[in-house]
Amino acid sequence: MLPTRELLAGASHPEALSQVLQLADVCVRTFQPQWSGFLGAPEREECFARLAPLVELKLSSSGGFPQAERQRLLLERSQAHLEENAAAAPLKLLEISGNFLFDPAEAIDFRQALLEQGIEAKDLGDALVRGDRGALVVVSLEAASSLIGKPLQVRTIACLVAETSWERLPNQLPKEKQLTTVEASLRLDAVASAGFAISRNRMADLIRQGKVRINWKVVTNPSRELKLEERVQLEGRGELRLAGAMLTKRERWRLSLVRTL
């Protein structure tokens, strides 16, 4: 029996972790692999960290492509051997097509439309907007069967839903880039501007609009100071980590940044 109470103690995402622990218990008892629903990055990271000490379990994840933020966990017995990859995972890639030229939509709009259609959050992965033509959305097999060929309204736009090829998604593994910059402060807008190569005014606007997160939590204050090892996420631009900060003789900050692309 798994030490469920101990693993849940102090958890930041107890509901998601509890559901994964139930699957882990089934996997350990039956030797049958179990797939979780889609989890956001902070939930997934906590599950990996909390379940890491369980030597009888092996964890991996898939969201359809390497950079996916929302992914499903695969739980297996360590003694079992089962080859799994993104193509074999219980996922489908759907294309939501429509003319968004005069009513632009964001990823959150496509997710909201699918939720209003009755699809549960656990069945929805990432949505990648394709300009004014619609979006590509990763979903579970169950969700795909109820969506393919059906009409869908996103904002004011009538759309069609069809299955499409995985080759249309990015397949490169994430890469890290080391950066060094000197800034007057550790303000979020200043550091993120340097790390993501976006003007400071534009970065401040993105922060106020809720487009920027620190350790996966939305932050809307551009003047919020970063701390060492905090990670900044910007939708569509990857992640930035503050790896080092040294105060110079002129009382400016020499920063070491790691950007994940």
C-alpha positions as YAML, in Angstrom:
chain: A
units: angstrom
residues:
- id: 1
  name: MET
  ca: [0.00, 0.00, 0.00]
- id: 2
  name: LEU
  ca: [1.29, 3.45, -0.89]
- id: 3
  name: PRO
  ca: [1.97, 5.99, 1.92]
- id: 4
  name: THR
  ca: [-0.79, 8.22, 0.58]
- id: 5
  name: ARG
  ca: [-1.21, 10.40, 3.67]
- id: 6
  name: GLU
  ca: [2.51, 11.16, 3.83]
- id: 7
  name: LEU
  ca: [2.70, 11.89, 0.10]
- id: 8
  name: LEU
  ca: [-0.24, 14.30, 0.28]
- id: 9
  name: ALA
  ca: [0.99, 16.18, 3.36]
- id: 10
  name: GLY
  ca: [1.61, 19.82, 2.50]
- id: 11
  name: ALA
  ca: [0.86, 19.34, -1.20]
- id: 12
  name: SER
  ca: [0.26, 22.47, -3.28]
- id: 13
  name: HIS
  ca: [-2.10, 20.58, -5.61]
- id: 14
  name: PRO
  ca: [-3.72, 17.94, -3.39]
- id: 15
  name: GLU
  ca: [-6.67, 17.16, -5.68]
- id: 16
  name: ALA
  ca: [-4.51, 16.38, -8.73]
- id: 17
  name: LEU
  ca: [-1.95, 14.52, -6.62]
- id: 18
  name: SER
  ca: [-4.67, 12.44, -4.94]
- id: 19
  name: GLN
  ca: [-6.06, 11.35, -8.31]
- id: 20
  name: VAL
  ca: [-2.60, 10.36, -9.52]
- id: 21
  name: LEU
  ca: [-1.93, 8.45, -6.30]
- id: 22
  name: GLN
  ca: [-5.13, 6.45, -6.86]
- id: 23
  name: LEU
  ca: [-3.83, 5.47, -10.31]
- id: 24
  name: ALA
  ca: [-0.43, 4.67, -8.81]
- id: 25
  name: ASP
  ca: [-2.07, 2.32, -6.32]
- id: 26
  name: VAL
  ca: [-3.89, 0.50, -9.14]
- id: 27
  name: CYS
  ca: [-0.65, 0.26, -11.11]
- id: 28
  name: VAL
  ca: [1.32, -1.16, -8.18]
- id: 29
  name: ARG
  ca: [-1.37, -3.74, -7.35]
- id: 30
  name: THR
  ca: [-2.21, -4.88, -10.88]
- id: 31
  name: PHE
  ca: [1.04, -4.25, -12.80]
- id: 32
  name: GLN
  ca: [-1.13, -2.53, -15.41]
- id: 33
  name: PRO
  ca: [0.05, 0.87, -16.73]
- id: 34
  name: GLN
  ca: [-2.23, 3.81, -15.96]
- id: 35
  name: TRP
  ca: [-2.65, 7.14, -17.75]
- id: 36
  name: SER
  ca: [-3.73, 10.22, -15.83]
- id: 37
  name: GLY
  ca: [-5.82, 13.03, -17.27]
- id: 38
  name: PHE
  ca: [-4.04, 16.13, -18.54]
- id: 39
  name: LEU
  ca: [-2.17, 18.00, -15.82]
- id: 40
  name: GLY
  ca: [-0.79, 21.52, -15.88]
- id: 41
  name: ALA
  ca: [2.95, 21.97, -15.48]
- id: 42
  name: PRO
  ca: [2.94, 22.82, -11.74]
- id: 43
  name: GLU
  ca: [0.68, 19.85, -10.95]
- id: 44
  name: ARG
  ca: [2.84, 17.53, -13.05]
- id: 45
  name: GLU
  ca: [6.06, 18.75, -11.48]
- id: 46
  name: GLU
  ca: [4.68, 18.17, -7.99]
- id: 47
  name: CYS
  ca: [3.55, 14.64, -8.93]
- id: 48
  name: PHE
  ca: [7.00, 13.78, -10.29]
- id: 49
  name: ALA
  ca: [8.69, 15.17, -7.17]
- id: 50
  name: ARG
  ca: [6.34, 13.47, -4.69]
- id: 51
  name: LEU
  ca: [6.30, 10.07, -6.40]
- id: 52
  name: ALA
  ca: [10.04, 9.99, -7.15]
- id: 53
  name: PRO
  ca: [10.90, 8.06, -3.92]
- id: 54
  name: LEU
  ca: [8.55, 5.20, -4.88]
- id: 55
  name: VAL
  ca: [11.03, 2.75, -6.39]
- id: 56
  name: GLU
  ca: [8.27, 0.40, -7.54]
- id: 57
  name: LEU
  ca: [6.90, 3.08, -9.88]
- id: 58
  name: LYS
  ca: [8.21, 4.55, -13.14]
- id: 59
  name: LEU
  ca: [6.76, 7.85, -14.35]
- id: 60
  name: SER
  ca: [6.82, 9.52, -17.73]
- id: 61
  name: SER
  ca: [4.55, 11.98, -19.47]
- id: 62
  name: SER
  ca: [3.26, 13.02, -22.88]
- id: 63
  name: GLY
  ca: [1.39, 16.02, -24.21]
- id: 64
  name: GLY
  ca: [1.80, 15.30, -27.91]
- id: 65
  name: PHE
  ca: [4.99, 17.35, -28.37]
- id: 66
  name: PRO
  ca: [8.07, 18.05, -26.22]
- id: 67
  name: GLN
  ca: [7.19, 21.63, -25.25]
- id: 68
  name: ALA
  ca: [3.60, 20.87, -24.23]
- id: 69
  name: GLU
  ca: [2.64, 22.50, -20.93]
- id: 70
  name: ARG
  ca: [-0.34, 20.24, -20.27]
- id: 71
  name: GLN
  ca: [0.57, 16.55, -20.33]
- id: 72
  name: ARG
  ca: [-0.73, 13.18, -19.21]
- id: 73
  name: LEU
  ca: [1.29, 11.05, -16.79]
- id: 74
  name: LEU
  ca: [2.03, 7.42, -17.54]
- id: 75
  name: LEU
  ca: [2.48, 5.30, -14.41]
- id: 76
  name: GLU
  ca: [4.15, 1.88, -14.76]
- id: 77
  name: ARG
  ca: [5.61, -0.72, -12.46]
- id: 78
  name: SER
  ca: [9.39, -0.42, -12.48]
- id: 79
  name: GLN
  ca: [9.72, -4.14, -13.20]
- id: 80
  name: ALA
  ca: [7.39, -3.94, -16.20]
- id: 81
  name: HIS
  ca: [8.58, -3.15, -19.70]
- id: 82
  name: LEU
  ca: [6.29, -1.15, -21.93]
- id: 83
  name: GLU
  ca: [7.42, 0.99, -24.83]
- id: 84
  name: GLU
  ca: [5.46, 4.23, -24.96]
- id: 85
  name: ASN
  ca: [5.95, 7.45, -26.88]
- id: 86
  name: ALA
  ca: [3.89, 10.46, -27.93]
- id: 87
  name: ALA
  ca: [2.42, 8.63, -30.94]
- id: 88
  name: ALA
  ca: [1.34, 5.67, -28.77]
- id: 89
  name: ALA
  ca: [-0.06, 7.82, -25.98]
- id: 90
  name: PRO
  ca: [-3.88, 8.01, -25.78]
- id: 91
  name: LEU
  ca: [-3.99, 11.41, -27.50]
- id: 92
  name: LYS
  ca: [-5.43, 12.94, -30.65]
- id: 93
  name: LEU
  ca: [-4.52, 16.16, -32.41]
- id: 94
  name: LEU
  ca: [-7.49, 18.16, -33.63]
- id: 95
  name: GLU
  ca: [-7.66, 21.16, -35.92]
- id: 96
  name: ILE
  ca: [-10.29, 23.79, -35.14]
- id: 97
  name: SER
  ca: [-10.79, 25.76, -38.35]
- id: 98
  name: GLY
  ca: [-12.49, 29.14, -38.72]
- id: 99
  name: ASN
  ca: [-11.97, 32.67, -40.00]
- id: 100
  name: PHE
  ca: [-10.74, 34.75, -37.06]
- id: 101
  name: LEU
  ca: [-9.55, 37.71, -39.13]
- id: 102
  name: PHE
  ca: [-12.07, 40.11, -37.57]
- id: 103
  name: ASP
  ca: [-12.41, 38.44, -34.16]
- id: 104
  name: PRO
  ca: [-8.95, 37.20, -33.09]
- id: 105
  name: ALA
  ca: [-8.94, 34.39, -30.55]
- id: 106
  name: GLU
  ca: [-6.34, 33.23, -28.04]
- id: 107
  name: ALA
  ca: [-5.62, 29.76, -26.69]
- id: 108
  name: ILE
  ca: [-7.85, 30.39, -23.68]
- id: 109
  name: ASP
  ca: [-10.79, 31.11, -26.00]
- id: 110
  name: PHE
  ca: [-10.45, 27.72, -27.72]
- id: 111
  name: ARG
  ca: [-10.18, 25.95, -24.37]
- id: 112
  name: GLN
  ca: [-13.24, 27.78, -23.05]
- id: 113
  name: ALA
  ca: [-15.27, 26.84, -26.14]
- id: 114
  name: LEU
  ca: [-14.39, 23.17, -25.66]
- id: 115
  name: LEU
  ca: [-15.25, 23.29, -21.95]
- id: 116
  name: GLU
  ca: [-18.63, 24.85, -22.81]
- id: 117
  name: GLN
  ca: [-19.11, 21.97, -25.27]
- id: 118
  name: GLY
  ca: [-18.97, 19.60, -22.29]
- id: 119
  name: ILE
  ca: [-15.35, 18.48, -22.59]
- id: 120
  name: GLU
  ca: [-13.69, 18.11, -19.18]
- id: 121
  name: ALA
  ca: [-10.42, 19.85, -18.33]
- id: 122
  name: LYS
  ca: [-8.72, 16.48, -17.78]
- id: 123
  name: ASP
  ca: [-9.34, 15.71, -21.47]
- id: 124
  name: LEU
  ca: [-7.79, 18.94, -22.80]
- id: 125
  name: GLY
  ca: [-4.11, 19.44, -23.55]
- id: 126
  name: ASP
  ca: [-2.41, 22.42, -25.15]
- id: 127
  name: ALA
  ca: [-4.02, 24.67, -27.75]
- id: 128
  name: LEU
  ca: [-1.75, 26.30, -30.32]
- id: 129
  name: VAL
  ca: [-3.28, 29.24, -32.19]
- id: 130
  name: ARG
  ca: [-2.69, 29.35, -35.96]
- id: 131
  name: GLY
  ca: [-3.01, 33.06, -36.60]
- id: 132
  name: ASP
  ca: [-6.47, 33.93, -37.96]
- id: 133
  name: ARG
  ca: [-7.18, 30.38, -39.17]
- id: 134
  name: GLY
  ca: [-7.96, 28.63, -35.90]
- id: 135
  name: ALA
  ca: [-5.96, 26.36, -33.62]
- id: 136
  name: LEU
  ca: [-4.45, 22.93, -33.11]
- id: 137
  name: VAL
  ca: [-5.59, 21.25, -29.87]
- id: 138
  name: VAL
  ca: [-4.34, 18.09, -28.16]
- id: 139
  name: VAL
  ca: [-7.13, 16.09, -26.54]
- id: 140
  name: SER
  ca: [-7.83, 12.64, -25.12]
- id: 141
  name: LEU
  ca: [-9.24, 9.89, -27.33]
- id: 142
  name: GLU
  ca: [-12.59, 10.19, -25.59]
- id: 143
  name: ALA
  ca: [-12.83, 13.91, -26.22]
- id: 144
  name: ALA
  ca: [-11.77, 13.48, -29.84]
- id: 145
  name: SER
  ca: [-14.56, 11.01, -30.55]
- id: 146
  name: SER
  ca: [-17.18, 13.50, -29.38]
- id: 147
  name: LEU
  ca: [-15.69, 16.48, -31.24]
- id: 148
  name: ILE
  ca: [-14.53, 15.30, -34.67]
- id: 149
  name: GLY
  ca: [-16.87, 16.44, -37.43]
- id: 150
  name: LYS
  ca: [-18.98, 18.52, -35.06]
- id: 151
  name: PRO
  ca: [-19.55, 22.31, -35.26]
- id: 152
  name: LEU
  ca: [-17.98, 24.46, -32.56]
- id: 153
  name: GLN
  ca: [-18.35, 28.15, -31.80]
- id: 154
  name: VAL
  ca: [-15.27, 30.01, -30.57]
- id: 155
  name: ARG
  ca: [-16.10, 33.54, -29.52]
- id: 156
  name: THR
  ca: [-18.36, 34.68, -32.41]
- id: 157
  name: ILE
  ca: [-16.82, 32.36, -35.01]
- id: 158
  name: ALA
  ca: [-18.42, 29.13, -36.28]
- id: 159
  name: CYS
  ca: [-15.73, 26.46, -36.59]
- id: 160
  name: LEU
  ca: [-15.26, 22.91, -37.79]
- id: 161
  name: VAL
  ca: [-13.30, 20.25, -35.88]
- id: 162
  name: ALA
  ca: [-11.22, 17.59, -37.66]
- id: 163
  name: GLU
  ca: [-8.39, 15.21, -36.79]
- id: 164
  name: THR
  ca: [-5.01, 16.20, -38.17]
- id: 165
  name: SER
  ca: [-1.40, 14.94, -38.35]
- id: 166
  name: TRP
  ca: [1.07, 15.10, -35.46]
- id: 167
  name: GLU
  ca: [3.68, 16.32, -37.93]
- id: 168
  name: ARG
  ca: [2.10, 19.77, -37.71]
- id: 169
  name: LEU
  ca: [3.31, 20.20, -34.13]
- id: 170
  name: PRO
  ca: [6.86, 21.20, -33.12]
- id: 171
  name: ASN
  ca: [9.01, 18.15, -32.42]
- id: 172
  name: GLN
  ca: [12.31, 19.65, -31.30]
- id: 173
  name: LEU
  ca: [13.38, 18.93, -27.74]
- id: 174
  name: PRO
  ca: [13.64, 22.01, -25.51]
- id: 175
  name: LYS
  ca: [17.04, 23.72, -25.61]
- id: 176
  name: GLU
  ca: [18.74, 25.87, -22.99]
- id: 177
  name: LYS
  ca: [20.53, 29.14, -23.71]
- id: 178
  name: GLN
  ca: [22.84, 30.84, -21.19]
- id: 179
  name: LEU
  ca: [22.54, 34.64, -20.97]
- id: 180
  name: THR
  ca: [24.35, 37.36, -19.03]
- id: 181
  name: THR
  ca: [23.00, 40.88, -18.54]
- id: 182
  name: VAL
  ca: [23.54, 43.85, -16.26]
- id: 183
  name: GLU
  ca: [20.41, 45.54, -14.90]
- id: 184
  name: ALA
  ca: [19.70, 48.34, -12.44]
- id: 185
  name: SER
  ca: [17.30, 46.13, -10.46]
- id: 186
  name: LEU
  ca: [15.75, 42.68, -10.19]
- id: 187
  name: ARG
  ca: [12.37, 43.95, -11.37]
- id: 188
  name: LEU
  ca: [10.39, 41.40, -13.34]
- id: 189
  name: ASP
  ca: [9.90, 43.67, -16.35]
- id: 190
  name: ALA
  ca: [13.63, 44.47, -16.56]
- id: 191
  name: VAL
  ca: [14.89, 40.90, -16.19]
- id: 192
  name: ALA
  ca: [12.23, 39.36, -18.45]
- id: 193
  name: SER
  ca: [12.81, 42.06, -21.07]
- id: 194
  name: ALA
  ca: [16.50, 41.13, -21.26]
- id: 195
  name: GLY
  ca: [15.89, 37.38, -21.13]
- id: 196
  name: PHE
  ca: [13.11, 37.21, -23.72]
- id: 197
  name: ALA
  ca: [14.56, 39.99, -25.94]
- id: 198
  name: ILE
  ca: [11.39, 42.08, -25.78]
- id: 199
  name: SER
  ca: [11.28, 45.83, -25.11]
- id: 200
  name: ARG
  ca: [10.73, 46.72, -21.49]
- id: 201
  name: ASN
  ca: [7.54, 48.66, -22.22]
- id: 202
  name: ARG
  ca: [6.10, 45.73, -24.16]
- id: 203
  name: MET
  ca: [7.09, 43.31, -21.41]
- id: 204
  name: ALA
  ca: [5.42, 45.51, -18.78]
- id: 205
  name: ASP
  ca: [2.24, 45.48, -20.87]
- id: 206
  name: LEU
  ca: [2.34, 41.67, -21.16]
- id: 207
  name: ILE
  ca: [2.78, 41.37, -17.40]
- id: 208
  name: ARG
  ca: [-0.20, 43.65, -16.70]
- id: 209
  name: GLN
  ca: [-2.28, 41.60, -19.16]
- id: 210
  name: GLY
  ca: [-1.59, 38.41, -17.18]
- id: 211
  name: LYS
  ca: [0.58, 36.82, -19.89]
- id: 212
  name: VAL
  ca: [3.57, 36.27, -17.61]
- id: 213
  name: ARG
  ca: [3.90, 33.76, -14.79]
- id: 214
  name: ILE
  ca: [6.48, 33.14, -12.08]
- id: 215
  name: ASN
  ca: [6.77, 29.47, -11.13]
- id: 216
  name: TRP
  ca: [3.52, 28.98, -13.08]
- id: 217
  name: LYS
  ca: [1.56, 31.58, -11.09]
- id: 218
  name: VAL
  ca: [0.27, 34.65, -12.94]
- id: 219
  name: VAL
  ca: [1.93, 37.89, -11.84]
- id: 220
  name: THR
  ca: [0.57, 41.26, -12.97]
- id: 221
  name: ASN
  ca: [2.98, 43.61, -11.18]
- id: 222
  name: PRO
  ca: [5.92, 44.63, -13.44]
- id: 223
  name: SER
  ca: [7.91, 45.92, -10.45]
- id: 224
  name: ARG
  ca: [7.82, 42.58, -8.61]
- id: 225
  name: GLU
  ca: [11.45, 41.62, -7.80]
- id: 226
  name: LEU
  ca: [12.71, 38.21, -8.84]
- id: 227
  name: LYS
  ca: [14.51, 35.85, -6.48]
- id: 228
  name: LEU
  ca: [17.26, 33.37, -7.30]
- id: 229
  name: GLU
  ca: [16.06, 30.20, -9.09]
- id: 230
  name: GLU
  ca: [12.62, 31.62, -9.77]
- id: 231
  name: ARG
  ca: [11.32, 30.73, -13.22]
- id: 232
  name: VAL
  ca: [9.47, 33.12, -15.48]
- id: 233
  name: GLN
  ca: [7.09, 31.70, -18.10]
- id: 234
  name: LEU
  ca: [5.90, 33.71, -21.11]
- id: 235
  name: GLU
  ca: [3.27, 32.12, -23.32]
- id: 236
  name: GLY
  ca: [4.79, 31.10, -26.66]
- id: 237
  name: ARG
  ca: [8.31, 32.18, -25.66]
- id: 238
  name: GLY
  ca: [9.44, 29.48, -23.26]
- id: 239
  name: GLU
  ca: [10.87, 29.87, -19.77]
- id: 240
  name: LEU
  ca: [13.52, 32.01, -18.10]
- id: 241
  name: ARG
  ca: [15.36, 31.11, -14.88]
- id: 242
  name: LEU
  ca: [17.33, 33.52, -12.72]
- id: 243
  name: ALA
  ca: [20.43, 31.39, -12.07]
- id: 244
  name: GLY
  ca: [22.67, 34.02, -10.52]
- id: 245
  name: ALA
  ca: [22.72, 37.64, -9.35]
- id: 246
  name: MET
  ca: [25.81, 39.59, -8.26]
- id: 247
  name: LEU
  ca: [25.87, 43.23, -7.18]
- id: 248
  name: THR
  ca: [28.63, 45.17, -8.96]
- id: 249
  name: LYS
  ca: [30.77, 47.99, -7.55]
- id: 250
  name: ARG
  ca: [28.44, 50.45, -9.27]
- id: 251
  name: GLU
  ca: [25.50, 48.86, -7.47]
- id: 252
  name: ARG
  ca: [24.01, 47.26, -10.54]
- id: 253
  name: TRP
  ca: [23.06, 43.61, -10.89]
- id: 254
  name: ARG
  ca: [25.06, 41.25, -13.07]
- id: 255
  name: LEU
  ca: [22.59, 38.48, -13.84]
- id: 256
  name: SER
  ca: [23.04, 34.93, -15.10]
- id: 257
  name: LEU
  ca: [19.91, 33.74, -16.90]
- id: 258
  name: VAL
  ca: [18.95, 30.40, -18.41]
- id: 259
  name: ARG
  ca: [16.33, 30.48, -21.10]
- id: 260
  name: THR
  ca: [14.57, 27.29, -22.15]
- id: 261
  name: LEU
  ca: [13.34, 27.44, -25.75]
...
